[in-house]
PDB file of C-alpha atoms in Angstrom:
ATOM      1  CA  MET A   1      34.437  -0.978 113.894  1.00 68.00           C
ATOM      2  CA  SER A   2      37.623  -2.015 112.542  1.00 76.00           C
ATOM      3  CA  GLY A   3      38.060  -2.584 108.850  1.00 72.00           C
ATOM      4  CA  ALA A   4      38.212  -6.325 109.261  1.00 66.00           C
ATOM      5  CA  THR A   5      34.924  -6.242 111.328  1.00 70.00           C
ATOM      6  CA  ALA A   6      33.071  -4.200 108.826  1.00 56.00           C
ATOM      7  CA  LEU A   7      34.299  -6.478 105.924  1.00 59.00           C
ATOM      8  CA  ALA A   8      33.142  -9.585 107.866  1.00 56.00           C
ATOM      9  CA  VAL A   9      29.665  -8.030 108.567  1.00 56.00           C
ATOM     10  CA  ALA A  10      29.399  -7.057 104.857  1.00 54.00           C
ATOM     11  CA  GLY A  11      30.316 -10.406 103.815  1.00 53.00           C
ATOM     12  CA  GLY A  12      27.838 -12.023 106.198  1.00 56.00           C
ATOM     13  CA  ALA A  13      25.049  -9.787 104.854  1.00 53.00           C
ATOM     14  CA  GLY A  14      26.083 -10.734 101.310  1.00 51.00           C
ATOM     15  CA  LEU A  15      25.842 -14.383 102.031  1.00 54.00           C
ATOM     16  CA  LEU A  16      22.501 -14.019 103.696  1.00 54.00           C
ATOM     17  CA  TRP A  17      21.087 -11.913 100.654  1.00 55.00           C
ATOM     18  CA  LEU A  18      22.576 -14.715  98.425  1.00 57.00           C
ATOM     19  CA  ARG A  19      20.741 -17.557 100.614  1.00 59.00           C
ATOM     20  CA  ARG A  20      17.432 -15.621 100.575  1.00 64.00           C
ATOM     21  CA  THR A  21      17.490 -14.827  97.174  1.00 77.00           C
ATOM     22  CA  TRP A  22      19.049 -17.947  95.080  1.00 91.00           C
ATOM     23  CA  LEU A  23      18.923 -21.773  95.725  1.00 90.00           C
ATOM     24  CA  VAL A  24      21.014 -24.540  93.984  1.00 89.00           C
ATOM     25  CA  VAL A  25      18.854 -27.695  93.381  1.00 88.00           C
ATOM     26  CA  ASP A  26      20.063 -31.051  92.115  1.00 88.00           C
ATOM     27  CA  VAL A  27      17.690 -32.697  89.491  1.00 90.00           C
ATOM     28  CA  ILE A  28      16.890 -36.281  90.602  1.00 88.00           C
ATOM     29  CA  GLY A  29      15.221 -38.333  87.919  1.00 90.00           C
ATOM     30  CA  GLU A  30      14.271 -37.818  84.293  1.00 93.00           C
ATOM     31  CA  SER A  31      10.982 -36.346  84.570  1.00 93.00           C
ATOM     32  CA  MET A  32      11.878 -33.082  83.088  1.00 95.00           C
ATOM     33  CA  ALA A  33      14.380 -34.626  80.207  1.00 95.00           C
ATOM     34  CA  PRO A  34      15.279 -33.406  77.814  1.00 94.00           C
ATOM     35  CA  ALA A  35      15.365 -29.746  79.383  1.00 94.00           C
ATOM     36  CA  PHE A  36      17.065 -31.114  82.512  1.00 93.00           C
ATOM     37  CA  ARG A  37      18.469 -34.663  83.265  1.00 92.00           C
ATOM     38  CA  ASP A  38      19.078 -36.594  86.332  1.00 90.00           C
ATOM     39  CA  GLY A  39      22.262 -35.140  88.281  1.00 88.00           C
ATOM     40  CA  ASP A  40      21.835 -31.732  86.618  1.00 91.00           C
ATOM     41  CA  ARG A  41      22.361 -28.641  89.094  1.00 91.00           C
ATOM     42  CA  VAL A  42      19.884 -25.901  88.381  1.00 92.00           C
ATOM     43  CA  LEU A  43      19.860 -22.320  89.846  1.00 93.00           C
ATOM     44  CA  VAL A  44      16.652 -21.109  91.426  1.00 93.00           C
ATOM     45  CA  ARG A  45      15.393 -17.579  92.040  1.00 94.00           C
ATOM     46  CA  ARG A  46      13.331 -17.887  95.081  1.00 91.00           C
ATOM     47  CA  GLY A  47       9.976 -16.240  94.954  1.00 84.00           C
ATOM     48  CA  ARG A  48       6.209 -16.737  95.083  1.00 74.00           C
ATOM     49  CA  ALA A  49       3.764 -17.635  92.359  1.00 74.00           C
ATOM     50  CA  GLU A  50       2.457 -14.132  91.530  1.00 79.00           C
ATOM     51  CA  ALA A  51       4.729 -13.530  88.520  1.00 87.00           C
ATOM     52  CA  LEU A  52       4.625 -17.160  87.058  1.00 93.00           C
ATOM     53  CA  ARG A  53       3.458 -17.777  83.664  1.00 96.00           C
ATOM     54  CA  VAL A  54       2.589 -20.965  81.927  1.00 97.00           C
ATOM     55  CA  GLY A  55       5.637 -22.692  80.659  1.00 97.00           C
ATOM     56  CA  ASP A  56       7.859 -21.482  83.524  1.00 97.00           C
ATOM     57  CA  VAL A  57       9.970 -24.153  85.319  1.00 96.00           C
ATOM     58  CA  ILE A  58       9.705 -24.328  88.873  1.00 95.00           C
ATOM     59  CA  VAL A  59      10.965 -25.817  92.279  1.00 93.00           C
ATOM     60  CA  PHE A  60       7.799 -26.812  94.221  1.00 92.00           C
ATOM     61  CA  GLY A  61       7.966 -27.935  97.902  1.00 85.00           C
ATOM     62  CA  GLY A  62       4.285 -28.666  98.692  1.00 67.00           C
ATOM     63  CA  PRO A  63       1.801 -28.691 100.349  1.00 56.00           C
ATOM     64  CA  LEU A  64       0.093 -30.269  97.277  1.00 59.00           C
ATOM     65  CA  HIS A  65      -3.546 -29.898  98.703  1.00 52.00           C
ATOM     66  CA  ASP A  66      -5.704 -27.852 101.053  1.00 52.00           C
ATOM     67  CA  ASP A  67      -5.652 -30.994 103.373  1.00 53.00           C
ATOM     68  CA  ASP A  68      -1.777 -31.337 103.062  1.00 51.00           C
ATOM     69  CA  ARG A  69      -2.209 -34.913 102.433  1.00 55.00           C
ATOM     70  CA  PRO A  70      -0.956 -36.585  98.941  1.00 52.00           C
ATOM     71  CA  PRO A  71      -3.636 -38.573  97.087  1.00 50.00           C
ATOM     72  CA  PRO A  72      -3.880 -42.202  98.013  1.00 51.00           C
ATOM     73  CA  GLY A  73      -0.857 -44.486  96.794  1.00 51.00           C
ATOM     74  CA  SER A  74       1.306 -41.365  95.969  1.00 48.00           C
ATOM     75  CA  VAL A  75       4.457 -40.295  97.752  1.00 49.00           C
ATOM     76  CA  ARG A  76       5.014 -36.310  97.907  1.00 48.00           C
ATOM     77  CA  PRO A  77       8.609 -35.464  97.270  1.00 51.00           C
ATOM     78  CA  ALA A  78      10.271 -32.764  99.395  1.00 72.00           C
ATOM     79  CA  MET A  79      10.826 -30.667  96.351  1.00 86.00           C
ATOM     80  CA  VAL A  80      10.196 -31.225  92.746  1.00 90.00           C
ATOM     81  CA  VAL A  81      11.104 -29.410  89.531  1.00 94.00           C
ATOM     82  CA  LYS A  82       8.240 -29.269  87.009  1.00 95.00           C
ATOM     83  CA  ARG A  83       6.901 -27.052  84.349  1.00 97.00           C
ATOM     84  CA  VAL A  84       3.870 -24.734  84.978  1.00 97.00           C
ATOM     85  CA  ALA A  85       0.799 -25.986  82.681  1.00 97.00           C
ATOM     86  CA  ALA A  86      -1.888 -23.880  83.847  1.00 96.00           C
ATOM     87  CA  LEU A  87      -2.545 -21.287  86.424  1.00 96.00           C
ATOM     88  CA  PRO A  88      -5.717 -20.141  88.592  1.00 95.00           C
ATOM     89  CA  GLY A  89      -8.755 -19.767  86.184  1.00 95.00           C
ATOM     90  CA  ASP A  90      -6.924 -21.246  83.018  1.00 96.00           C
ATOM     91  CA  PRO A  91      -8.554 -24.148  81.351  1.00 95.00           C
ATOM     92  CA  MET A  92      -7.982 -27.501  82.968  1.00 94.00           C
ATOM     93  CA  PRO A  93      -5.357 -29.465  80.742  1.00 93.00           C
ATOM     94  CA  ASP A  94      -7.004 -32.622  79.347  1.00 90.00           C
ATOM     95  CA  ALA A  95      -4.768 -35.093  81.047  1.00 86.00           C
ATOM     96  CA  VAL A  96      -5.432 -33.416  84.303  1.00 87.00           C
ATOM     97  CA  ALA A  97      -9.331 -32.880  83.856  1.00 77.00           C
ATOM     98  CA  ALA A  98      -9.678 -36.671  82.933  1.00 66.00           C
ATOM     99  CA  GLN A  99      -8.298 -37.237  86.536  1.00 69.00           C
ATOM    100  CA  ASP A 100      -9.643 -34.393  88.488  1.00 63.00           C
ATOM    101  CA  GLY A 101     -13.117 -33.741  86.912  1.00 73.00           C
ATOM    102  CA  GLY A 102     -12.706 -30.075  86.542  1.00 76.00           C
ATOM    103  CA  THR A 103     -12.911 -27.652  83.715  1.00 90.00           C
ATOM    104  CA  THR A 104     -10.801 -24.925  85.037  1.00 93.00           C
ATOM    105  CA  VAL A 105      -7.914 -24.648  87.642  1.00 94.00           C
ATOM    106  CA  PRO A 106      -9.277 -23.528  90.965  1.00 93.00           C
ATOM    107  CA  SER A 107      -8.069 -20.144  92.462  1.00 93.00           C
ATOM    108  CA  ALA A 108      -4.879 -20.581  94.544  1.00 92.00           C
ATOM    109  CA  SER A 109      -3.930 -23.768  92.539  1.00 93.00           C
ATOM    110  CA  MET A 110      -2.023 -24.480  89.430  1.00 94.00           C
ATOM    111  CA  VAL A 111      -1.162 -27.575  87.188  1.00 95.00           C
ATOM    112  CA  LEU A 112       2.564 -28.892  87.123  1.00 95.00           C
ATOM    113  CA  LEU A 113       3.668 -31.484  84.416  1.00 96.00           C
ATOM    114  CA  GLY A 114       6.944 -33.021  83.822  1.00 96.00           C
ATOM    115  CA  ASP A 115       8.345 -32.536  80.105  1.00 96.00           C
ATOM    116  CA  ASN A 116       8.801 -36.471  79.936  1.00 96.00           C
ATOM    117  CA  ALA A 117       5.348 -37.644  80.801  1.00 94.00           C
ATOM    118  CA  ASP A 118       6.300 -41.224  80.804  1.00 94.00           C
ATOM    119  CA  GLN A 119       8.939 -40.698  83.696  1.00 92.00           C
ATOM    120  CA  SER A 120       6.843 -38.001  85.619  1.00 92.00           C
ATOM    121  CA  VAL A 121       4.558 -37.837  88.852  1.00 90.00           C
ATOM    122  CA  ASP A 122       2.854 -34.565  88.417  1.00 92.00           C
ATOM    123  CA  SER A 123      -0.603 -33.233  88.384  1.00 92.00           C
ATOM    124  CA  ARG A 124      -1.940 -36.027  86.306  1.00 91.00           C
ATOM    125  CA  VAL A 125      -1.392 -38.082  89.589  1.00 88.00           C
ATOM    126  CA  TRP A 126      -1.879 -35.187  92.048  1.00 87.00           C
ATOM    127  CA  GLY A 127      -4.483 -32.911  90.395  1.00 89.00           C
ATOM    128  CA  PRO A 128      -4.046 -29.313  90.810  1.00 92.00           C
ATOM    129  CA  VAL A 129      -1.610 -28.169  93.378  1.00 91.00           C
ATOM    130  CA  ARG A 130      -1.438 -25.271  95.695  1.00 91.00           C
ATOM    131  CA  VAL A 131       0.380 -22.086  94.514  1.00 92.00           C
ATOM    132  CA  ASP A 132       1.723 -21.329  97.977  1.00 89.00           C
ATOM    133  CA  GLY A 133       4.006 -24.379  97.604  1.00 89.00           C
ATOM    134  CA  VAL A 134       6.313 -22.525  94.943  1.00 92.00           C
ATOM    135  CA  ARG A 135       9.918 -22.275  96.111  1.00 91.00           C
ATOM    136  CA  GLY A 136      11.270 -20.598  93.095  1.00 94.00           C
ATOM    137  CA  LEU A 137      11.786 -20.059  89.354  1.00 95.00           C
ATOM    138  CA  VAL A 138      14.458 -22.047  87.615  1.00 95.00           C
ATOM    139  CA  VAL A 139      16.784 -19.635  85.929  1.00 94.00           C
ATOM    140  CA  ARG A 140      19.318 -21.836  84.215  1.00 92.00           C
ATOM    141  CA  ARG A 141      21.209 -25.247  84.338  1.00 92.00           C
ATOM    142  CA  ILE A 142      24.379 -24.307  85.999  1.00 90.00           C
ATOM    143  CA  ALA A 143      26.236 -27.917  85.707  1.00 78.00           C
ATOM    144  CA  PRO A 144      25.680 -31.377  85.312  1.00 74.00           C
ATOM    145  CA  ARG A 145      26.622 -33.673  87.961  1.00 62.00           C
ATOM    146  CA  PRO A 146      30.308 -33.712  88.778  1.00 61.00           C
ATOM    147  CA  GLY A 147      31.568 -36.446  86.437  1.00 62.00           C
ATOM    148  CA  ARG A 148      29.006 -36.032  83.783  1.00 58.00           C
ATOM    149  CA  GLU A 149      29.612 -34.674  80.389  1.00 53.00           C
ATOM    150  CA  GLU A 150      27.800 -31.664  79.123  1.00 51.00           C
ATOM    151  CA  HIS A 151      24.736 -32.689  77.064  1.00 45.00           C
ATOM    152  CA  GLY A 152      22.622 -29.538  76.049  1.00 38.00           C
ATOM    153  CA  VAL A 153      22.033 -25.795  76.219  1.00 32.00           C
ATOM    154  CA  PRO A 154      20.992 -24.514  79.689  1.00 34.00           C
ATOM    155  CA  ALA A 155      17.255 -23.858  79.926  1.00 32.00           C
ATOM    156  CA  ARG A 156      16.626 -20.334  80.290  1.00 28.00           C
ATOM    157  CA  SER A 157      13.082 -18.883  81.604  1.00 26.00           C
TER     158      SER A 157
END
């Protein structure tokens, strides 16, 4: 194998590793303000829900429920950025318990809330969601949308 070929193979393997490990997501909407604002770009470490803690900000990409149908009157987005409010076995947060009727979060489920409750569609509407919908953990804000000024300190998990 020539040096150029080896370099190309190594570069391709490196790019594949990056794409499987990291994801860059553009935030749309103000549901996570002030931590993340519309147009912010965040760096996400891909992974599963096993290592999550309450307070982590994640990217979630459904399915929402076991039957994979959103509740009546709601629209399930392809991916959302939300904060983990409760994990399996935790007490159900009051705002969700009032809607859902449960006292603890069911196994294989979690509760996701937006930081800006007035602008967020989250588990207060959906109820608990399936943990297997986790796409990754938001590590930090890497940039505002081009043309926007900086407005805060990047969030860290």
